[in-house]
mmCIF file of C-alpha atoms in Angstrom:
data_model
loop_
_atom_site.group_PDB
_atom_site.id
_atom_site.type_symbol
_atom_site.label_atom_id
_atom_site.label_comp_id
_atom_site.label_asym_id
_atom_site.label_seq_id
_atom_site.Cartn_x
_atom_site.Cartn_y
_atom_site.Cartn_z
ATOM 1 C CA MET A 236 9.895 -6.786 -13.992
ATOM 2 C CA ILE A 237 8.391 -8.095 -10.832
ATOM 3 C CA THR A 238 8.755 -4.752 -9.247
ATOM 4 C CA ASP A 239 7.305 -2.671 -12.016
ATOM 5 C CA ILE A 240 3.574 -5.487 -12.132
ATOM 6 C CA LEU A 241 4.099 -4.664 -8.413
ATOM 7 C CA LYS A 242 3.695 -1.214 -8.497
ATOM 8 C CA ALA A 243 1.226 -1.009 -10.712
ATOM 9 C CA LYS A 244 -1.179 -3.320 -8.996
ATOM 10 C CA LEU A 245 -0.648 -1.793 -5.761
ATOM 11 C CA GLU A 246 -1.298 1.917 -7.318
ATOM 12 C CA THR A 247 -4.140 0.611 -8.996
ATOM 13 C CA ILE A 248 -5.546 -0.853 -6.364
ATOM 14 C CA ASN A 249 -4.649 2.600 -4.492
ATOM 15 C CA TYR A 250 -6.563 4.284 -6.972
ATOM 16 C CA LYS A 251 -9.993 2.106 -7.331
ATOM 17 C CA CYS A 252 -10.448 2.367 -3.737
ATOM 18 C CA GLU A 253 -9.831 5.919 -3.433
ATOM 19 C CA ASN A 254 -12.427 6.427 -6.198
ATOM 20 C CA THR A 255 -14.723 4.143 -4.669
ATOM 21 C CA LEU A 256 -14.890 6.344 -1.482
ATOM 22 C CA LYS A 257 -15.122 9.301 -3.801
ATOM 23 C CA LEU A 258 -18.234 8.305 -5.190
ATOM 24 C CA LYS A 259 -20.201 7.253 -1.109
ATOM 25 C CA LEU A 260 -18.747 10.731 -0.103
ATOM 26 C CA ASN A 261 -20.575 12.469 -3.183
ATOM 27 C CA LYS A 262 -23.502 10.765 -2.704
ATOM 28 C CA LEU A 263 -24.146 11.635 0.894
ATOM 29 C CA CYS A 264 -22.945 15.244 0.243
ATOM 30 C CA THR A 265 -25.856 15.270 -2.964
ATOM 31 C CA ASP A 266 -28.307 13.597 -0.510
ATOM 32 C CA LYS A 267 -28.661 16.345 1.791
ATOM 33 C CA HIS A 268 -31.074 17.025 4.576
ATOM 34 C CA TYR A 269 -32.557 20.102 5.638
ATOM 35 C CA ASP A 270 -35.245 21.314 8.104
ATOM 36 C CA ASN A 271 -36.674 24.726 7.874
ATOM 37 C CA SER A 272 -33.384 25.600 5.762
ATOM 38 C CA LYS A 273 -31.110 24.523 7.836
ATOM 39 C CA PHE A 274 -28.892 21.840 6.596
ATOM 40 C CA TYR A 275 -27.854 18.977 8.278
ATOM 41 C CA ALA A 276 -24.192 17.472 7.432
ATOM 42 C CA PRO A 277 -23.394 14.038 7.183
ATOM 43 C CA SER A 278 -22.732 12.146 10.765
ATOM 44 C CA PRO A 279 -19.139 12.822 11.147
ATOM 45 C CA GLN A 280 -18.945 9.242 12.598
ATOM 46 C CA VAL A 281 -20.677 8.115 9.433
ATOM 47 C CA ILE A 282 -17.638 9.982 7.605
ATOM 48 C CA GLU A 283 -15.157 8.882 9.931
ATOM 49 C CA ALA A 284 -16.242 4.961 9.133
ATOM 50 C CA LEU A 285 -15.793 5.427 5.540
ATOM 51 C CA TRP A 286 -12.597 6.488 5.287
ATOM 52 C CA PHE A 287 -11.474 3.654 7.979
ATOM 53 C CA ASP A 288 -12.851 1.140 5.704
ATOM 54 C CA LEU A 289 -10.911 2.588 3.038
ATOM 55 C CA ILE A 290 -7.865 1.867 5.142
ATOM 56 C CA THR A 291 -8.554 -1.397 6.283
ATOM 57 C CA SER A 292 -9.887 -2.320 2.549
ATOM 58 C CA LYS A 293 -6.419 -1.104 0.738
ATOM 59 C CA GLU A 294 -4.620 -3.097 3.477
ATOM 60 C CA HIS A 295 -6.742 -6.622 2.681
ATOM 61 C CA LYS A 296 -6.277 -6.013 -1.044
ATOM 62 C CA LEU A 297 -2.917 -5.159 -0.805
ATOM 63 C CA VAL A 298 -1.833 -7.996 1.173
ATOM 64 C CA GLN A 299 -3.739 -10.066 -1.321
ATOM 65 C CA GLU A 300 -2.344 -9.101 -4.131
ATOM 66 C CA ILE A 301 1.353 -9.039 -3.267
ATOM 67 C CA ALA A 302 0.739 -12.502 -2.378
ATOM 68 C CA ILE A 303 -0.462 -13.197 -5.467
ATOM 69 C CA VAL A 304 1.948 -12.006 -7.880
ATOM 70 C CA LEU A 305 5.173 -13.089 -5.329
ATOM 71 C CA ASN A 306 3.916 -16.634 -5.087
ATOM 72 C CA MET A 307 4.125 -16.193 -9.075
ATOM 73 C CA PRO A 308 6.305 -18.908 -10.174
ATOM 74 C CA ASP A 309 9.866 -17.515 -11.543
ATOM 75 C CA ALA A 310 8.863 -14.637 -8.582
ATOM 76 C CA THR A 311 11.476 -13.295 -6.848
ATOM 77 C CA LEU A 312 11.794 -10.155 -4.504
ATOM 78 C CA SER A 313 15.879 -8.348 -4.386
ATOM 79 C CA LYS A 314 16.705 -6.040 -1.439
ATOM 80 C CA GLU A 315 16.397 -3.111 -3.535
ATOM 81 C CA SER A 316 12.920 -4.108 -5.192
ATOM 82 C CA ALA A 317 11.568 -4.773 -2.253
ATOM 83 C CA ASN A 318 13.304 -1.227 -0.713
ATOM 84 C CA THR A 319 11.162 0.141 -3.922
ATOM 85 C CA VAL A 320 7.832 -1.551 -3.002
ATOM 86 C CA GLU A 321 8.137 -0.979 0.616
ATOM 87 C CA GLY A 322 8.061 2.969 -0.492
ATOM 88 C CA ILE A 323 4.738 2.796 -2.309
ATOM 89 C CA ILE A 324 2.970 1.547 0.685
ATOM 90 C CA ASN A 325 4.727 3.476 3.117
ATOM 91 C CA ASP A 326 3.594 6.495 0.421
ATOM 92 C CA ILE A 327 -0.215 4.847 0.372
ATOM 93 C CA PHE A 328 -0.384 4.475 4.290
ATOM 94 C CA SER A 329 1.272 7.856 4.923
ATOM 95 C CA GLU A 330 -0.026 9.899 7.541
ATOM 96 C CA ASP A 331 -0.224 13.055 5.147
ATOM 97 C CA GLN A 332 -2.574 11.547 2.975
ATOM 98 C CA TYR A 333 -5.542 11.393 5.864
ATOM 99 C CA LEU A 334 -5.185 13.572 8.622
ATOM 100 C CA GLY A 335 -6.467 16.699 7.089
ATOM 101 C CA ARG A 336 -9.461 14.733 5.227
ATOM 102 C CA MET A 337 -11.799 15.229 8.041
ATOM 103 C CA ARG A 338 -11.383 18.724 8.510
ATOM 104 C CA ASP A 339 -11.209 19.277 4.337
ATOM 105 C CA PHE A 340 -14.152 17.612 3.829
ATOM 106 C CA TYR A 341 -16.814 19.762 6.940
ATOM 107 C CA LYS A 342 -14.907 22.719 5.131
ATOM 108 C CA GLU A 343 -16.284 22.295 1.829
ATOM 109 C CA ILE A 344 -19.154 21.116 3.058
ATOM 110 C CA ASP A 345 -19.714 24.657 5.099
ATOM 111 C CA LYS A 346 -18.297 26.523 1.623
ATOM 112 C CA LYS A 347 -21.323 24.975 -0.010
ATOM 113 C CA GLY A 348 -24.012 25.156 2.510
ATOM 114 C CA ARG A 349 -23.337 29.048 2.483
ATOM 115 C CA SER A 350 -22.888 29.495 -1.419
ATOM 116 C CA ASN A 351 -26.403 28.092 -1.200
ATOM 117 C CA GLY A 352 -27.758 30.655 1.322
ATOM 118 C CA SER A 353 -28.469 27.497 3.672
ATOM 119 C CA LEU A 354 -27.435 27.791 7.238
ATOM 120 C CA PHE A 355 -25.255 25.130 8.794
ATOM 121 C CA ASP A 356 -25.507 22.956 11.792
ATOM 122 C CA SER A 357 -23.236 22.865 15.017
ATOM 123 C CA THR A 358 -21.072 19.791 13.081
ATOM 124 C CA TYR A 359 -18.631 22.636 11.803
ATOM 125 C CA ASN A 360 -18.640 24.775 15.367
ATOM 126 C CA ARG A 361 -17.506 21.656 16.908
ATOM 127 C CA LEU A 362 -14.749 20.497 14.544
ATOM 128 C CA ASN A 363 -11.614 20.643 16.387
ATOM 129 C CA LEU A 364 -13.075 17.799 18.603
ATOM 130 C CA ILE A 365 -14.097 15.743 15.828
ATOM 131 C CA ASP A 366 -10.880 16.219 13.996
ATOM 132 C CA SER A 367 -9.079 15.349 17.042
ATOM 133 C CA ALA A 368 -10.622 12.161 17.637
ATOM 134 C CA TYR A 369 -10.686 11.426 13.962
ATOM 135 C CA GLN A 370 -6.800 11.689 13.760
ATOM 136 C CA GLU A 371 -6.387 9.742 16.863
ATOM 137 C CA GLY A 372 -8.336 6.671 15.458
ATOM 138 C CA VAL A 373 -6.835 6.922 11.694
ATOM 139 C CA ILE A 374 -2.828 7.043 12.725
ATOM 140 C CA LYS A 375 -4.169 3.718 14.659
ATOM 141 C CA ILE A 376 -5.308 2.528 11.894
ATOM 142 C CA LEU A 377 -2.692 3.265 9.330
ATOM 143 C CA ARG A 378 -0.023 1.974 11.562
ATOM 144 C CA LYS A 379 -1.879 -1.492 11.415
ATOM 145 C CA ALA A 380 -2.396 -1.459 8.061
ATOM 146 C CA ARG A 381 0.999 -0.187 6.749
ATOM 147 C CA ASN A 382 2.672 -2.904 9.357
ATOM 148 C CA ASN A 383 0.482 -5.711 8.173
ATOM 149 C CA VAL A 384 1.159 -5.192 4.425
ATOM 150 C CA LEU A 385 5.056 -4.783 5.280
ATOM 151 C CA ALA A 386 5.336 -8.283 6.819
ATOM 152 C CA GLU A 387 3.584 -10.028 4.253
ATOM 153 C CA LEU A 388 6.469 -8.513 2.069
ATOM 154 C CA GLU A 389 9.029 -9.615 4.391
ATOM 155 C CA LEU A 390 7.582 -13.096 3.978
ATOM 156 C CA HIS A 391 8.252 -12.971 0.217
ATOM 157 C CA LYS A 392 11.760 -10.901 0.811
ATOM 158 C CA LYS A 393 13.178 -13.683 2.701
ATOM 159 C CA SER A 394 13.202 -16.287 -0.118
ATOM 160 C CA ALA A 395 15.024 -13.630 -2.815
ATOM 161 C CA PRO A 396 18.239 -15.320 -4.196
ATOM 162 C CA GLU A 397 20.776 -13.174 -3.231
ATOM 163 C CA ASP A 398 19.872 -14.287 0.278
ATOM 164 C CA LEU A 399 20.144 -18.084 -0.212
ATOM 165 C CA GLY A 400 23.756 -19.926 -0.140
ATOM 166 C CA PHE A 401 25.558 -20.647 -3.452
ATOM 167 C CA LEU A 402 24.360 -24.375 -3.205
ATOM 168 C CA ALA A 403 20.611 -22.664 -2.748
ATOM 169 C CA GLN A 404 20.892 -20.657 -6.016
ATOM 170 C CA TRP A 405 22.032 -23.546 -8.238
ATOM 171 C CA ARG A 406 19.518 -25.628 -6.906
ATOM 172 C CA GLN A 407 17.002 -22.903 -7.586
ATOM 173 C CA TYR A 408 17.848 -21.745 -10.649
ATOM 174 C CA SER A 409 18.850 -25.754 -12.238
ATOM 175 C CA ASN A 410 15.310 -26.451 -11.222
ATOM 176 C CA LEU A 411 13.938 -23.358 -13.784
ATOM 177 C CA SER A 412 14.385 -25.284 -17.192
ATOM 178 C CA PRO A 413 16.559 -27.804 -18.585
ATOM 179 C CA LEU A 414 18.271 -25.124 -20.207
ATOM 180 C CA ARG A 415 19.176 -23.123 -17.323
ATOM 181 C CA ALA A 416 20.402 -26.452 -15.681
ATOM 182 C CA ILE A 417 23.107 -27.207 -18.393
ATOM 183 C CA GLY A 418 24.548 -23.951 -18.356
ATOM 184 C CA THR A 419 24.814 -23.765 -14.504
ATOM 185 C CA ILE A 420 26.676 -26.981 -15.177
ATOM 186 C CA ILE A 421 28.591 -25.732 -17.720
ATOM 187 C CA LEU A 422 29.922 -22.386 -15.544
ATOM 188 C CA LEU A 423 30.278 -24.694 -12.433
ATOM 189 C CA SER A 424 32.403 -26.778 -14.833
ATOM 190 C CA CYS A 425 34.362 -23.808 -16.292
ATOM 191 C CA THR A 426 35.166 -22.222 -12.947
ATOM 192 C CA SER A 427 36.172 -25.335 -11.695
ATOM 193 C CA SER A 428 38.972 -25.615 -14.519
ATOM 194 C CA LEU A 429 39.964 -21.983 -14.014
ATOM 195 C CA ILE A 430 40.532 -22.916 -9.815
ATOM 196 C CA ALA A 431 42.676 -25.837 -11.241
ATOM 197 C CA TRP A 432 44.567 -23.522 -13.540
ATOM 198 C CA ILE A 433 45.349 -20.881 -11.070
ATOM 199 C CA ILE A 434 46.519 -23.175 -8.523
ATOM 200 C CA LYS A 435 48.980 -25.497 -10.832
ATOM 201 C CA SER A 436 49.887 -21.887 -12.185
ATOM 202 C CA ASP A 437 51.119 -20.450 -8.278
ATOM 203 C CA ILE A 438 52.659 -24.003 -7.875
ATOM 204 C CA PHE A 439 55.077 -23.974 -10.921
#
Protein backbone atom coordinates (compact mmCIF):
# COMPACT_ATOMS: atom_id res chain seq x y z
CA MET A 1 0.00 0.00 0.00
CA ILE A 2 1.35 3.40 -1.01
CA THR A 3 0.57 4.90 2.41
CA ASP A 4 2.68 2.30 4.20
CA ILE A 5 5.57 2.84 1.79
CA LEU A 6 5.48 6.61 2.27
CA LYS A 7 5.09 6.31 6.03
CA ALA A 8 8.13 4.06 6.32
CA LYS A 9 10.29 6.24 4.08
CA LEU A 10 9.34 9.53 5.73
CA GLU A 11 9.89 8.15 9.22
CA THR A 12 13.26 6.72 8.14
CA ILE A 13 14.35 10.11 6.80
CA ASN A 14 13.28 11.77 10.04
CA TYR A 15 15.19 9.22 12.12
CA LYS A 16 18.38 9.49 10.06
CA CYS A 17 18.35 13.30 10.16
CA GLU A 18 17.84 13.30 13.92
CA ASN A 19 20.60 10.73 14.41
CA THR A 20 23.03 12.78 12.32
CA LEU A 21 22.28 15.85 14.43
CA LYS A 22 22.73 13.88 17.64
CA LEU A 23 26.23 12.85 16.54
CA LYS A 24 27.13 16.47 15.80
CA LEU A 25 25.85 17.65 19.18
CA ASN A 26 27.72 14.88 20.98
CA LYS A 27 30.92 15.92 19.24
CA LEU A 28 30.42 19.52 20.31
CA CYS A 29 29.89 18.43 23.89
CA THR A 30 32.95 16.20 23.76
CA ASP A 31 35.18 18.95 22.37
CA LYS A 32 34.95 20.94 25.59
CA HIS A 33 36.84 24.18 25.97
CA TYR A 34 38.30 25.04 29.35
CA ASP A 35 40.13 28.12 30.52
CA ASN A 36 41.34 28.10 34.13
CA SER A 37 38.76 25.43 35.01
CA LYS A 38 36.00 27.48 33.40
CA PHE A 39 33.98 25.58 30.83
CA TYR A 40 32.87 27.42 27.72
CA ALA A 41 29.75 25.92 26.17
CA PRO A 42 29.23 25.76 22.40
CA SER A 43 28.03 29.03 20.92
CA PRO A 44 24.23 29.43 20.85
CA GLN A 45 24.54 30.57 17.23
CA VAL A 46 26.26 27.30 16.33
CA ILE A 47 23.63 25.20 18.10
CA GLU A 48 20.79 27.22 16.59
CA ALA A 49 22.24 26.80 13.10
CA LEU A 50 22.42 23.03 13.58
CA TRP A 51 18.72 22.78 14.39
CA PHE A 52 17.74 25.12 11.58
CA ASP A 53 19.81 23.02 9.17
CA LEU A 54 18.14 19.90 10.53
CA ILE A 55 14.67 21.21 9.66
CA THR A 56 15.75 22.38 6.20
CA SER A 57 17.42 19.04 5.51
CA LYS A 58 14.25 17.18 6.48
CA GLU A 59 12.21 19.47 4.25
CA HIS A 60 14.31 18.85 1.14
CA LYS A 61 14.58 15.11 1.67
CA LEU A 62 10.88 14.64 2.38
CA VAL A 63 9.87 16.63 -0.71
CA GLN A 64 12.24 14.56 -2.82
CA GLU A 65 11.02 11.25 -1.40
CA ILE A 66 7.33 12.11 -1.82
CA ALA A 67 7.95 13.00 -5.46
CA ILE A 68 9.87 9.76 -6.09
CA VAL A 69 7.28 7.49 -4.46
CA LEU A 70 4.18 9.13 -5.91
CA ASN A 71 5.65 9.35 -9.40
CA MET A 72 6.05 5.58 -9.53
CA PRO A 73 3.83 3.72 -12.02
CA ASP A 74 0.41 2.87 -10.57
CA ALA A 75 1.04 5.13 -7.55
CA THR A 76 -2.13 6.92 -6.48
CA LEU A 77 -3.04 8.70 -3.29
CA SER A 78 -6.59 8.67 -1.98
CA LYS A 79 -7.89 11.44 0.23
CA GLU A 80 -7.79 9.15 3.24
CA SER A 81 -4.19 8.15 2.52
CA ALA A 82 -3.23 11.77 1.94
CA ASN A 83 -4.67 12.70 5.33
CA THR A 84 -2.58 9.97 6.96
CA VAL A 85 0.60 11.23 5.29
CA GLU A 86 -0.27 14.81 6.23
CA GLY A 87 -0.47 13.70 9.85
CA ILE A 88 3.04 12.22 9.63
CA ILE A 89 4.39 15.43 8.11
CA ASN A 90 2.72 17.57 10.76
CA ASP A 91 4.23 15.38 13.48
CA ILE A 92 7.72 15.65 11.99
CA PHE A 93 7.48 19.45 11.89
CA SER A 94 5.49 19.89 15.08
CA GLU A 95 6.62 22.91 17.09
CA ASP A 96 6.48 20.83 20.26
CA GLN A 97 9.33 18.73 18.86
CA TYR A 98 11.70 21.71 18.61
CA LEU A 99 10.77 24.65 20.84
CA GLY A 100 12.35 23.25 23.99
CA ARG A 101 15.55 21.96 22.43
CA MET A 102 17.75 25.00 23.01
CA ARG A 103 16.85 25.24 26.69
CA ASP A 104 17.14 21.48 27.22
CA PHE A 105 20.56 21.41 25.54
CA TYR A 106 22.08 24.11 27.75
CA LYS A 107 20.47 22.70 30.87
CA GLU A 108 22.18 19.40 30.12
CA ILE A 109 25.48 21.17 29.44
CA ASP A 110 25.18 23.07 32.71
CA LYS A 111 24.38 19.87 34.59
CA LYS A 112 27.45 18.10 33.19
CA GLY A 113 29.68 21.07 33.93
CA ARG A 114 28.58 21.28 37.55
CA SER A 115 28.97 17.53 38.05
CA ASN A 116 32.60 17.87 36.94
CA GLY A 117 33.19 20.75 39.32
CA SER A 118 33.70 23.20 36.46
CA LEU A 119 32.56 26.77 36.43
CA PHE A 120 30.13 27.54 33.64
CA ASP A 121 30.36 30.59 31.41
CA SER A 122 27.59 33.17 31.19
CA THR A 123 25.68 31.39 28.40
CA TYR A 124 23.32 29.64 30.79
CA ASN A 125 22.58 32.91 32.56
CA ARG A 126 21.49 34.42 29.23
CA LEU A 127 19.36 31.41 28.34
CA ASN A 128 16.00 33.18 28.44
CA LEU A 129 17.11 35.72 25.85
CA ILE A 130 18.82 33.08 23.71
CA ASP A 131 15.84 30.74 23.90
CA SER A 132 13.37 33.46 22.95
CA ALA A 133 15.32 34.33 19.78
CA TYR A 134 15.69 30.65 18.91
CA GLN A 135 11.98 29.91 19.30
CA GLU A 136 11.02 32.83 17.08
CA GLY A 137 13.35 31.64 14.34
CA VAL A 138 12.49 27.95 14.58
CA ILE A 139 8.74 28.61 14.33
CA LYS A 140 9.25 30.45 11.03
CA ILE A 141 11.48 27.74 9.59
CA LEU A 142 9.11 24.97 10.71
CA ARG A 143 6.14 26.71 9.10
CA LYS A 144 8.01 27.15 5.81
CA ALA A 145 9.25 23.54 5.78
CA ARG A 146 5.86 22.08 6.66
CA ASN A 147 4.07 24.15 4.01
CA ASN A 148 6.55 23.18 1.29
CA VAL A 149 6.31 19.46 2.04
CA LEU A 150 2.51 19.58 2.22
CA ALA A 151 2.46 21.49 -1.08
CA GLU A 152 4.38 18.66 -2.74
CA LEU A 153 1.89 16.15 -1.35
CA GLU A 154 -1.00 18.27 -2.61
CA LEU A 155 0.31 18.10 -6.17
CA HIS A 156 -0.10 14.34 -6.15
CA LYS A 157 -3.30 14.27 -4.13
CA LYS A 158 -5.13 16.10 -6.90
CA SER A 159 -4.50 13.23 -9.30
CA ALA A 160 -6.08 10.60 -7.06
CA PRO A 161 -8.62 8.35 -8.86
CA GLU A 162 -11.69 9.45 -6.90
CA ASP A 163 -11.08 13.02 -8.01
CA LEU A 164 -11.34 12.04 -11.66
CA GLY A 165 -14.48 11.75 -13.75
CA PHE A 166 -15.89 8.38 -14.78
CA LEU A 167 -14.37 8.46 -18.26
CA ALA A 168 -11.04 9.66 -16.92
CA GLN A 169 -11.01 6.78 -14.46
CA TRP A 170 -11.80 4.31 -17.22
CA ARG A 171 -8.96 5.73 -19.31
CA GLN A 172 -6.52 5.55 -16.41
CA TYR A 173 -7.35 1.98 -15.44
CA SER A 174 -7.62 0.62 -18.96
CA ASN A 175 -4.16 1.91 -19.81
CA LEU A 176 -2.54 0.02 -16.98
CA SER A 177 -2.73 -3.50 -18.43
CA PRO A 178 -4.55 -5.48 -21.17
CA LEU A 179 -6.33 -7.65 -18.61
CA ARG A 180 -7.62 -4.65 -16.73
CA ALA A 181 -8.74 -3.06 -20.01
CA ILE A 182 -10.75 -6.18 -20.89
CA GLY A 183 -12.24 -6.27 -17.41
CA THR A 184 -13.26 -2.64 -17.67
CA ILE A 185 -14.95 -3.19 -21.04
CA ILE A 186 -16.87 -6.21 -19.73
CA LEU A 187 -17.96 -4.25 -16.67
CA LEU A 188 -19.21 -1.34 -18.79
CA SER A 189 -21.03 -3.75 -21.10
CA CYS A 190 -22.76 -5.49 -18.19
CA THR A 191 -23.72 -2.15 -16.69
CA SER A 192 -25.26 -1.00 -19.98
CA SER A 193 -27.21 -4.26 -20.33
CA LEU A 194 -28.51 -3.96 -16.77
CA ILE A 195 -29.68 -0.39 -17.34
CA ALA A 196 -31.43 -1.41 -20.57
CA TRP A 197 -33.17 -4.31 -18.79
CA ILE A 198 -34.38 -2.04 -15.98
CA ILE A 199 -35.76 0.49 -18.45
CA LYS A 200 -37.51 -2.26 -20.42
CA SER A 201 -39.02 -3.70 -17.23
CA ASP A 202 -40.40 -0.31 -16.23
CA ILE A 203 -42.00 0.19 -19.63
CA PHE A 204 -43.80 -3.14 -19.60
